[in-house]
mmCIF file of C-alpha atoms in Angstrom:
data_model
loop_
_atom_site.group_PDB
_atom_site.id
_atom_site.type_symbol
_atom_site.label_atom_id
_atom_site.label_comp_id
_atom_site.label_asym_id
_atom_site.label_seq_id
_atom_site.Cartn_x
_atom_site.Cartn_y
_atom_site.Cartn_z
ATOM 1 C CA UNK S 1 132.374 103.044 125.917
ATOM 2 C CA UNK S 2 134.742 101.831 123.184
ATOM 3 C CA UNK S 3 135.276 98.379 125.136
ATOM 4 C CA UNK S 4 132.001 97.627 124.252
ATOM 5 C CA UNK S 5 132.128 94.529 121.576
ATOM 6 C CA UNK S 6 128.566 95.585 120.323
ATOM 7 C CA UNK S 7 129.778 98.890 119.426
ATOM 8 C CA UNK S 8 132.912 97.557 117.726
ATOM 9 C CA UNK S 9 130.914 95.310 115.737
ATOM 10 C CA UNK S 10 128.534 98.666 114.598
ATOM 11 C CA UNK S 11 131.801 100.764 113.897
ATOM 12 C CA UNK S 12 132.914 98.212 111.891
ATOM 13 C CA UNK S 13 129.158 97.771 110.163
ATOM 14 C CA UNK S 14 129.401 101.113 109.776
ATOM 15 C CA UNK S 15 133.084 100.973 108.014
ATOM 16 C CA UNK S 16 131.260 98.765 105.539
ATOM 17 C CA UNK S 17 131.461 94.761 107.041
ATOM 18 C CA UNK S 18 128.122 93.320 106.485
ATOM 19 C CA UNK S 19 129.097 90.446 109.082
ATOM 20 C CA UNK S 20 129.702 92.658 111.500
ATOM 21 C CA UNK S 21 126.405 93.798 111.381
ATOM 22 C CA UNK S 22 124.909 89.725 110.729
ATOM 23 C CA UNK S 23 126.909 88.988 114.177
ATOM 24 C CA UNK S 24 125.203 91.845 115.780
ATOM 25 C CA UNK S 25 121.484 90.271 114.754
ATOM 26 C CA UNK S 26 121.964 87.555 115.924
ATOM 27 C CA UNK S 27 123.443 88.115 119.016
ATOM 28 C CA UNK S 28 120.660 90.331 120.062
ATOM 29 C CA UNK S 29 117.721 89.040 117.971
ATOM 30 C CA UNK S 30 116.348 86.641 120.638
ATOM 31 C CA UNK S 31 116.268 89.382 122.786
ATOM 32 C CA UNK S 32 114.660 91.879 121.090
ATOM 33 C CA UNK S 33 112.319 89.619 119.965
ATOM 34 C CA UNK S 34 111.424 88.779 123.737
ATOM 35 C CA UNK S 35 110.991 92.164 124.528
ATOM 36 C CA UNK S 36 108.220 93.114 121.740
ATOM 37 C CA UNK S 37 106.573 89.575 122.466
ATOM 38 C CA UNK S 38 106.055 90.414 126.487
ATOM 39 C CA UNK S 39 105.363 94.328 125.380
ATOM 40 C CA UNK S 40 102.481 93.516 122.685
ATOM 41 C CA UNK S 41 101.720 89.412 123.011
ATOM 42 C CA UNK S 42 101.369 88.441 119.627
ATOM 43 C CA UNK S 43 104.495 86.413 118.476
ATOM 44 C CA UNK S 44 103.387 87.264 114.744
ATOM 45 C CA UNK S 45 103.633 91.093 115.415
ATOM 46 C CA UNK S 46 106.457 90.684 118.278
ATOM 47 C CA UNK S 47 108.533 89.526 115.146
ATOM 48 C CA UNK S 48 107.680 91.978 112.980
ATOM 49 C CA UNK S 49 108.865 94.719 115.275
ATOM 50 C CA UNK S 50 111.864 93.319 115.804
ATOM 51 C CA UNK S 51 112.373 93.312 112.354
ATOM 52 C CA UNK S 52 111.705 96.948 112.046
ATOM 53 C CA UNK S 53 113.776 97.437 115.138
ATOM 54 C CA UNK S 54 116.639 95.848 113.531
ATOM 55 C CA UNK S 55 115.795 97.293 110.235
ATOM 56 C CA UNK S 56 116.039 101.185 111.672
ATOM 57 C CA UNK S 57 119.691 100.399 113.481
ATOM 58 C CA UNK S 58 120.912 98.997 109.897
ATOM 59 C CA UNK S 59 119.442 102.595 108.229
ATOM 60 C CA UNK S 60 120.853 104.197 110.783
ATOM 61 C CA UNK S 61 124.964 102.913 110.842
ATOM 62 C CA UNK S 62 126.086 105.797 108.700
ATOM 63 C CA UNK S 63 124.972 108.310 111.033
ATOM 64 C CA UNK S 64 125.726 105.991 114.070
ATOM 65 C CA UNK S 65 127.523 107.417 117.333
ATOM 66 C CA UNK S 66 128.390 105.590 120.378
ATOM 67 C CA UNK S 67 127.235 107.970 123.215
ATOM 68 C CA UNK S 68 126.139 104.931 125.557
ATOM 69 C CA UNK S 69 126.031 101.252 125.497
ATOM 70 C CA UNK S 70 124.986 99.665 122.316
ATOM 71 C CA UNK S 71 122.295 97.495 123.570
ATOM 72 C CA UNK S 72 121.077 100.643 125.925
ATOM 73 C CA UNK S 73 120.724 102.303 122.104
ATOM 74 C CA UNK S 74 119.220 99.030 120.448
ATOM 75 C CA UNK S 75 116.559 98.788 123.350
ATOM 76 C CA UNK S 76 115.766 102.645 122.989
ATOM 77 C CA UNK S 77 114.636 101.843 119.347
ATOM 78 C CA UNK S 78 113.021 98.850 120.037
ATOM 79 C CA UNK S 79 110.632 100.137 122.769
ATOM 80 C CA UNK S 80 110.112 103.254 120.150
ATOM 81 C CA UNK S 81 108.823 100.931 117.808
ATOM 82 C CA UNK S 82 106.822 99.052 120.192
ATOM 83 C CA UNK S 83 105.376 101.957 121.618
ATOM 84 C CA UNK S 84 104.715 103.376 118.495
ATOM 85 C CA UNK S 85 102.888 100.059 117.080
ATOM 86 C CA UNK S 86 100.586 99.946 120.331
ATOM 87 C CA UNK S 87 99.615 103.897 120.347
ATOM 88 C CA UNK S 88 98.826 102.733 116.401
ATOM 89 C CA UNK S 89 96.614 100.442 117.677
ATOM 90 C CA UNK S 90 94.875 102.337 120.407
ATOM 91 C CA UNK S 91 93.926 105.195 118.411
ATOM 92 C CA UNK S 92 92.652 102.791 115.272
ATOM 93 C CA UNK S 93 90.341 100.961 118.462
ATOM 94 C CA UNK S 94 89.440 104.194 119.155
ATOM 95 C CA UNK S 95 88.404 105.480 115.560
ATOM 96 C CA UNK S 96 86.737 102.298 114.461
ATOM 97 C CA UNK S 97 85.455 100.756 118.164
ATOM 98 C CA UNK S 98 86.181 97.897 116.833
ATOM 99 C CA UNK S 99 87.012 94.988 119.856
ATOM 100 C CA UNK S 100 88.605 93.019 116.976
ATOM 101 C CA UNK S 101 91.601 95.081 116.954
ATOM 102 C CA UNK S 102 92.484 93.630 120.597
ATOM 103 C CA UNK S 103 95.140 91.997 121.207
ATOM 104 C CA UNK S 104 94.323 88.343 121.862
ATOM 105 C CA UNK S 105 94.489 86.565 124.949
ATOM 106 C CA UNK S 106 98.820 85.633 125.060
ATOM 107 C CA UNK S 107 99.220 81.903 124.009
ATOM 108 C CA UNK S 108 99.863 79.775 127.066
ATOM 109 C CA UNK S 109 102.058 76.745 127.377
ATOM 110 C CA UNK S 110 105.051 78.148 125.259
ATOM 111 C CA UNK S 111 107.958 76.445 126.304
ATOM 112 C CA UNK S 112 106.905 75.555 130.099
ATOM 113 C CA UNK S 113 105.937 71.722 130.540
ATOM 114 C CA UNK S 114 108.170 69.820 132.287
ATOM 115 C CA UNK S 115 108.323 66.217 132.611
ATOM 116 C CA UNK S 116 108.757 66.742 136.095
ATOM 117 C CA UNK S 117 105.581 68.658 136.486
ATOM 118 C CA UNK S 118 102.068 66.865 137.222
ATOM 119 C CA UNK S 119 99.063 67.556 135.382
ATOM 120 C CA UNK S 120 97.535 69.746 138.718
ATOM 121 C CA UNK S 121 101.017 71.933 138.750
ATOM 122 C CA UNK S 122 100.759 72.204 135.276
ATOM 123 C CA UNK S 123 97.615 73.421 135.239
ATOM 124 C CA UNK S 124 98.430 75.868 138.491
ATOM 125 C CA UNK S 125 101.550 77.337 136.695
ATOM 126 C CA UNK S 126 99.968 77.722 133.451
ATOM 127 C CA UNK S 127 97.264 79.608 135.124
ATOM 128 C CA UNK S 128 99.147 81.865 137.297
ATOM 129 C CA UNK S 129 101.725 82.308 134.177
ATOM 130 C CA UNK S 130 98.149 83.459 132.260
ATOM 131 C CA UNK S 131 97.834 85.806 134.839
ATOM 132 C CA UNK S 132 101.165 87.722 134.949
ATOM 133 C CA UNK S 133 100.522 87.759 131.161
ATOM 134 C CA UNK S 134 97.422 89.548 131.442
ATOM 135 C CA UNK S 135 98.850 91.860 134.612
ATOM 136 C CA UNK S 136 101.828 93.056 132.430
ATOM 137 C CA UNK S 137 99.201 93.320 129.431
ATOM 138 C CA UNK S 138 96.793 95.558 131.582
ATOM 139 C CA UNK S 139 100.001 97.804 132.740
ATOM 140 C CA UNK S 140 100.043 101.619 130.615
ATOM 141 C CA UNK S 141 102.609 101.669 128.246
ATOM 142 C CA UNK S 142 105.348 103.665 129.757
ATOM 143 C CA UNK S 143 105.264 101.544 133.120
ATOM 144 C CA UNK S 144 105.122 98.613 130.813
ATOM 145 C CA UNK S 145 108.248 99.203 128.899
ATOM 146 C CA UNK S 146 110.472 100.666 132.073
ATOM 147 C CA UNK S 147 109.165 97.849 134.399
ATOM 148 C CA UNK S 148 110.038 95.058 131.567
ATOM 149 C CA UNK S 149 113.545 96.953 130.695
ATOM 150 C CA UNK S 150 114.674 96.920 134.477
ATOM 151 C CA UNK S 151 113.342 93.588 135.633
ATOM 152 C CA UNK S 152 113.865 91.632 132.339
ATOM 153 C CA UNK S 153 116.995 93.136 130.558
ATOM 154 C CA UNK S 154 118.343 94.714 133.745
ATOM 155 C CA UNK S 155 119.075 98.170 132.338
ATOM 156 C CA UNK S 156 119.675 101.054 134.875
ATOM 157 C CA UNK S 157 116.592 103.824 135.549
ATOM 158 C CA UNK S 158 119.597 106.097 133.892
ATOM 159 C CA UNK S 159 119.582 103.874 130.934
ATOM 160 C CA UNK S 160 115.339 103.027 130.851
ATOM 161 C CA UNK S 161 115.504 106.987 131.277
ATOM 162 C CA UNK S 162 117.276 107.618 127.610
ATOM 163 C CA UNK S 163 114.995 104.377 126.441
ATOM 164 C CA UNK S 164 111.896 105.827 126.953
ATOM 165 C CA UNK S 165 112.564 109.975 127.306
ATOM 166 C CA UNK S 166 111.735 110.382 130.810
ATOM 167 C CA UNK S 167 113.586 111.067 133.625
ATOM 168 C CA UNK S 168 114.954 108.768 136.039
ATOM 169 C CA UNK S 169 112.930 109.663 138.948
ATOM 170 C CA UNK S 170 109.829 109.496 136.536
ATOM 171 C CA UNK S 171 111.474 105.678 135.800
ATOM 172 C CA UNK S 172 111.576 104.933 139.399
ATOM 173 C CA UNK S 173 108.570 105.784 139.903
ATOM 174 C CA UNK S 174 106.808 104.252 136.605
ATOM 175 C CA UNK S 175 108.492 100.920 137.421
ATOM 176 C CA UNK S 176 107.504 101.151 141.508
ATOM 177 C CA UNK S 177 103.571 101.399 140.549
ATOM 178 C CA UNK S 178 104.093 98.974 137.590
ATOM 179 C CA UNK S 179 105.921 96.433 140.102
ATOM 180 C CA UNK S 180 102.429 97.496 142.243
ATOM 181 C CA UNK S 181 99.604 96.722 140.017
ATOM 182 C CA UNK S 182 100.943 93.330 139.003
ATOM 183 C CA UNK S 183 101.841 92.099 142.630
ATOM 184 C CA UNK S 184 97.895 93.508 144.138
ATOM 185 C CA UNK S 185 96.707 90.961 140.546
ATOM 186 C CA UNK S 186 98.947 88.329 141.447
ATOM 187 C CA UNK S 187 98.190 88.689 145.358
ATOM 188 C CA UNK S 188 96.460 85.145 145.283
ATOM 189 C CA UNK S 189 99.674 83.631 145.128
ATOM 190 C CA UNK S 190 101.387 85.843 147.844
ATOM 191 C CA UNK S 191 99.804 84.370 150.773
ATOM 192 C CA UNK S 192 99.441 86.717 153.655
ATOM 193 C CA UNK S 193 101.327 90.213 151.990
ATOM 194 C CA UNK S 194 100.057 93.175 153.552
ATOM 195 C CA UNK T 1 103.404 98.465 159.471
ATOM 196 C CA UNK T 2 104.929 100.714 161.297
ATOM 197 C CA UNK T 3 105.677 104.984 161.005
ATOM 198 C CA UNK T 4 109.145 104.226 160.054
ATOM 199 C CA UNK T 5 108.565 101.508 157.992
ATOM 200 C CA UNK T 6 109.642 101.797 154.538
ATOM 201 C CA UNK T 7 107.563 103.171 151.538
ATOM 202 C CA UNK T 8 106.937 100.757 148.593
ATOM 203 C CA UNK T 9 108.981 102.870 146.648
ATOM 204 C CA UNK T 10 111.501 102.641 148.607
ATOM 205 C CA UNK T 11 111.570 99.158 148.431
ATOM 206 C CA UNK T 12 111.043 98.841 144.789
ATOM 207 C CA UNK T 13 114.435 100.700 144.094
ATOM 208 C CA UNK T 14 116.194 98.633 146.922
ATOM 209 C CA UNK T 15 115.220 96.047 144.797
ATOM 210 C CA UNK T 16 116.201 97.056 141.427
ATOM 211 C CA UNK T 17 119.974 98.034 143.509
ATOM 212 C CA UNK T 18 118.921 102.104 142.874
ATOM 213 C CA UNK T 19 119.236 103.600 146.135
ATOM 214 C CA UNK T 20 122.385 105.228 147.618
ATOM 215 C CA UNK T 21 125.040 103.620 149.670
ATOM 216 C CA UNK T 22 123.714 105.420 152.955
ATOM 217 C CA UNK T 23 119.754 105.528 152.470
ATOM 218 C CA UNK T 24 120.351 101.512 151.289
ATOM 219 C CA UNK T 25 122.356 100.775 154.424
ATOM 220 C CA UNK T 26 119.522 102.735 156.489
ATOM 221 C CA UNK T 27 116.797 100.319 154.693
ATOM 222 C CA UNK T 28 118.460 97.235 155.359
ATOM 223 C CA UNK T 29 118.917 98.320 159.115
ATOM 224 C CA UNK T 30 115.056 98.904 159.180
ATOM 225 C CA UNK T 31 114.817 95.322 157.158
ATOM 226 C CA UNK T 32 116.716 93.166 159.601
ATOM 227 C CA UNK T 33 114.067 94.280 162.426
ATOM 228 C CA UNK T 34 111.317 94.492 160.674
ATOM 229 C CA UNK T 35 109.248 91.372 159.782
ATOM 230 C CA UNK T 36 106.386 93.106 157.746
ATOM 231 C CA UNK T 37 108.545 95.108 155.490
ATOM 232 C CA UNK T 38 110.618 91.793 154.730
ATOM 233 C CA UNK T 39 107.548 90.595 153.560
ATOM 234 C CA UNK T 40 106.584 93.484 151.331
ATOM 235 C CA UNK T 41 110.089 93.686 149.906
ATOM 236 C CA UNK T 42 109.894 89.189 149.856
ATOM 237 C CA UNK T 43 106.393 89.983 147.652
ATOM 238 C CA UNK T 44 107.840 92.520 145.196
ATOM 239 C CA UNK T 45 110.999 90.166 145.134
ATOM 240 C CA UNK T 46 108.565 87.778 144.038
ATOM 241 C CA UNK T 47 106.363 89.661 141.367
ATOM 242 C CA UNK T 48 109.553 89.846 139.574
ATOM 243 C CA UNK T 49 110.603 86.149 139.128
ATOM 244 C CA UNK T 50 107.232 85.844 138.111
ATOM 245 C CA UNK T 51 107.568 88.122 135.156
ATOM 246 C CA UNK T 52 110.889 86.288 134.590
ATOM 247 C CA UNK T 53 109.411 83.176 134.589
ATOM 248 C CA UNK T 54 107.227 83.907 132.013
ATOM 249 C CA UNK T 55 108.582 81.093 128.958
ATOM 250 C CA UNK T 56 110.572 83.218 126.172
ATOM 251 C CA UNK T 57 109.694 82.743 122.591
ATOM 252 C CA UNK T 58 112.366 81.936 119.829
ATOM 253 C CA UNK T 59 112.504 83.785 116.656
ATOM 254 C CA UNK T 60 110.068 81.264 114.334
ATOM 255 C CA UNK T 61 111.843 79.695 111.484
ATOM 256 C CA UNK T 62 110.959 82.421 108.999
ATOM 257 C CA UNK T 63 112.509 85.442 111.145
ATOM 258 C CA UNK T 64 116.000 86.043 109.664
ATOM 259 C CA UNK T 65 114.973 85.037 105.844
ATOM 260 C CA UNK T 66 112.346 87.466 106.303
ATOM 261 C CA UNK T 67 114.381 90.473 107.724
ATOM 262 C CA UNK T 68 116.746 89.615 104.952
ATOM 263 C CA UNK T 69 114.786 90.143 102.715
ATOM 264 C CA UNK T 70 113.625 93.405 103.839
ATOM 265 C CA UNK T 71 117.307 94.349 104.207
ATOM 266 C CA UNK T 72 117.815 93.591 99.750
ATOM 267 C CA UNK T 73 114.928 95.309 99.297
ATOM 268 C CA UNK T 74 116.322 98.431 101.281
ATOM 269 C CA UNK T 75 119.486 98.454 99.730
ATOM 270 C CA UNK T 76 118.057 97.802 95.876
ATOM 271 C CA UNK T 77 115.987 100.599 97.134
ATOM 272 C CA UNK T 78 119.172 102.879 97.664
ATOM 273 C CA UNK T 79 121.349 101.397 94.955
ATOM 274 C CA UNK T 80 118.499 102.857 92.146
ATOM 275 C CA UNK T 81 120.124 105.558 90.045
ATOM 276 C CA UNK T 82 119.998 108.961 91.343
ATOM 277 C CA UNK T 83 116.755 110.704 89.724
ATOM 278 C CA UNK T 84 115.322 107.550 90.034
ATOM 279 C CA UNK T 85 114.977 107.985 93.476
ATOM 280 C CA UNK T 86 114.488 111.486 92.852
ATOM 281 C CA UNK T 87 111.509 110.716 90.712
ATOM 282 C CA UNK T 88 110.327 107.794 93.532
ATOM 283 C CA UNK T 89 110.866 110.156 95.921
ATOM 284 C CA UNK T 90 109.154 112.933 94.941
ATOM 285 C CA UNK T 91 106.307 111.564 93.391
ATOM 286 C CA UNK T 92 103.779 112.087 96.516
ATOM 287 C CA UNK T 93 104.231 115.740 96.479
ATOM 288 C CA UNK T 94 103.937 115.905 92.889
ATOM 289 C CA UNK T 95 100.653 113.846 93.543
ATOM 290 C CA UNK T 96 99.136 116.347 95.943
ATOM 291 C CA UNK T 97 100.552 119.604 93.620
ATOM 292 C CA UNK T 98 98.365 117.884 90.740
ATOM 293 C CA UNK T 99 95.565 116.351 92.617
ATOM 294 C CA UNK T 100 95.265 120.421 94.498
ATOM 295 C CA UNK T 101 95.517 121.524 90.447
ATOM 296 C CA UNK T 102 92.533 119.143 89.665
ATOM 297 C CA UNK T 103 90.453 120.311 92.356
ATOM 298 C CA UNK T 104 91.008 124.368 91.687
ATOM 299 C CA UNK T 105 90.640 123.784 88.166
ATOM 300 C CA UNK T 106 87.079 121.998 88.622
ATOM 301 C CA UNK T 107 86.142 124.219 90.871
ATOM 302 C CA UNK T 108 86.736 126.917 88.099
ATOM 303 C CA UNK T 109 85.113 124.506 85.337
ATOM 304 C CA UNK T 110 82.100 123.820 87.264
ATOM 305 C CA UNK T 111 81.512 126.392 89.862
ATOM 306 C CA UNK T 112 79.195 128.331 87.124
ATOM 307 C CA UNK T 113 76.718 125.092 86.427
ATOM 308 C CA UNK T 114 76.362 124.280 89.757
ATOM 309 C CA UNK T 115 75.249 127.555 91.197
ATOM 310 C CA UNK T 116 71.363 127.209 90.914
ATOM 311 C CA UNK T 117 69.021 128.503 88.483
ATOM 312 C CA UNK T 118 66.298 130.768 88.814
ATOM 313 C CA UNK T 119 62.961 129.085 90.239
ATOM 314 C CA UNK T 120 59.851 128.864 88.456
ATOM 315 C CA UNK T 121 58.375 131.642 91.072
ATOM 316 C CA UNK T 122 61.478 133.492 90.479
ATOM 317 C CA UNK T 123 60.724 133.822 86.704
ATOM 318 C CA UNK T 124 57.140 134.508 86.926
ATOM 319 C CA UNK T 125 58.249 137.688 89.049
ATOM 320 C CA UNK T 126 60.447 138.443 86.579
ATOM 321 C CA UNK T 127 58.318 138.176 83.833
ATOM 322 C CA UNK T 128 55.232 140.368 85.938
ATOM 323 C CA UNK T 129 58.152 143.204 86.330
ATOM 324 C CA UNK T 130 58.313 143.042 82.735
ATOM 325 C CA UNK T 131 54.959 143.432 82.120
ATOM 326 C CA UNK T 132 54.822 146.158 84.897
ATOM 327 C CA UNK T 133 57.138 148.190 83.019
ATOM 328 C CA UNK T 134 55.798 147.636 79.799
ATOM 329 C CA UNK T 135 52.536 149.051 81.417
ATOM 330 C CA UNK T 136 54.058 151.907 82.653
ATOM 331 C CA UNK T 137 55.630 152.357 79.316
ATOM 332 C CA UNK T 138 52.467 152.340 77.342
ATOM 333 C CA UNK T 139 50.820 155.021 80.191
ATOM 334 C CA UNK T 140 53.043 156.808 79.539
ATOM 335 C CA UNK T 141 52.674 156.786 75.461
ATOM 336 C CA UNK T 142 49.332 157.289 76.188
ATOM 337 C CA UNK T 143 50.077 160.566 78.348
ATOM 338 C CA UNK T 144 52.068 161.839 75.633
ATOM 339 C CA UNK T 145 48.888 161.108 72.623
ATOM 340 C CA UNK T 146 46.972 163.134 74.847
ATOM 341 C CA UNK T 147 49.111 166.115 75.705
ATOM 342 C CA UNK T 148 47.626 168.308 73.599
ATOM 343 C CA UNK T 149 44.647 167.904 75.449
ATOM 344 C CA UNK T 150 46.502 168.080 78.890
ATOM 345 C CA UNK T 151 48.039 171.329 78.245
ATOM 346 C CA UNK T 152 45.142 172.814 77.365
ATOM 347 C CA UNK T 153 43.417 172.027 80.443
ATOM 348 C CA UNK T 154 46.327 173.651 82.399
ATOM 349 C CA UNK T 155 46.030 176.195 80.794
ATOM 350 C CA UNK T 156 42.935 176.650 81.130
ATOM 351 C CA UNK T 157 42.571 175.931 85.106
#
């Protein structure tokens, strides 16, 4: 565990260098950011729960213990906070009935044109990106975080396990009907899948 | 599909390199003759570079001053003298302890005035009881001015 140079960095944070800490934010910040982003699709709140994500490892260096890999531990928070954030939400939909508390539609078009690309492609991919969105977006919450932890940060069903507090068979099977419900909304593009 | 084919499951932890050496040596065995499960396992294959396709987003241009920030404000937070903090801290409970204080003590002040007064039908009752005993009252004055006259007759009868 100690060969990890994320948990050097916190020992030393925790020892008292600030940089080590600064190095540590921004080596991870991107993905962290990423993570909330695809988990709630608003970039506005995506950041701010990074920023709370961040915020509760830097509150929590003097108690800090490396008992697995630093970013399994980072992650762990993160989804906490995102899970937290969208349970928020649910329940204040749920007192008020108000629609306006849903989440908007996710932006489109972030990043993806290509010179390369003509305008009916364009148009195709943007459309069928729209539709993953709205898959993962439609997914519950706990096969939304372990499915986006294994296929997009590659942690282990051991590792999504301590992440989310559920077991890794629960994780196997949380990212199996996850993987599931977005393939039968995306089976347009499969062709002839059974 | 066939019996032995292999259950989605199956397949989705084949995929994410979670099975054991021998079950993931008996899948690929079942994979090499079997055409349909290919395709299953080629679809789920393919639901996932679709969620990795998806285009990240890069922190906006306000991200780090703004988590700064937050981080001064924590530590001016817990560089404030002692009973500062104290005080800061513990000024929500002694919030509730007084607002609690508030609501026993006008509960005490007003409890009196707010139970209702008597009704006018009320008070005419009370004031024909009144009378009732003040009738009784006078009978019996009146049975005493004339006892005299009522012994007498007992005596008599």
């Amino acid at each position: 565990m100690q060969t990890d140079p994320d948990i050097e960095l916190m020992l030393m944070f925790q020892a008292g260098d600030q940089n080590a800490f600064r190095r540590l934010f921004d080596r991870h910040k991107g993905r962290v950011i990423h993570f909330c982003y695809r988990f709630c699709g608003q970039r506005a709140v995506a950041e701010e729960l990074a920023q709370e994500t961040f915020l509760r490892v830097y509150k929590a260096a003097p108690g800090y213990r490396p008992e697995a890999r630093f970013q399994t531990w980072l992650f762990k928070i993160a989804a906490n906070v995102c899970l937290n954030e969208i349970r928020r939400l649910n329940r204040r939909r749920q007192e008020s009935g108000d629609e306006s508390l849903e989440p908007p539609p996710s932006p489109s078009g972030d990043g993806m044109v290509t010179a390369q690309d003509g305008p009916d492609e364009l148009l195709e991919r943007e459309e069928q990106q729209q539709m993953v969105r709205n898959a993962i977006d439609q997914l519950p919450e706990a096969q939304r975080a372990a499915l986006l932890l294994r296929v997009e940060h590659e942690f282990s069903y051991r590792e999504i396990g301590k992440q989310i507090g559920r077991s890794e068979n629960h994780v196997r099977t949380l990212i199996h009907r996850g993987r599931n419900k977005i393939k039968e909304a995306l089976s347009a593009y499969f062709g002839e899948t059974p | 599909m066939s019996d032995a084919c292999i259950p989605d499951k199956t397949l989705s932890a084949l995929l994410d390199q979670a099975l054991a050496g021998d079950r993931a040596q008996q899948v690929r065995r079942h994979l090499a003759g079997c055409a349909v499960c290919r395709r299953r396992l080629a679809a789920l294959q393919q639901t996932d570079d679709m969620i990795r396709s998806l285009p990240a987003i890069t922190p906006s241009a306000g991200f780090d001053a703004g988590f700064w920030e937050k981080v001064e404000r924590l530590e001016a937070r817990q560089a404030r003298p002692a009973w500062i903090q104290a005080l800061l801290g513990g000024w929500r409970p002694l919030l509730v302890a007084t607002a609690a204080a508030a609501i026993v003590l006008a509960a005490i002040v007003f409890y009196p005035r707010t139970v209702p007064g008597p009704t006018m039908e009320e008070l005419f009752m009370v004031d024909n009881m009144e009378m009732l005993d003040e009738l009784e009252l006078i009978q019996q004055l009146e049975m005493f001015e004339h006892w005299d006259d009522i012994q007498s007759m007992e005596e008599q009868g």
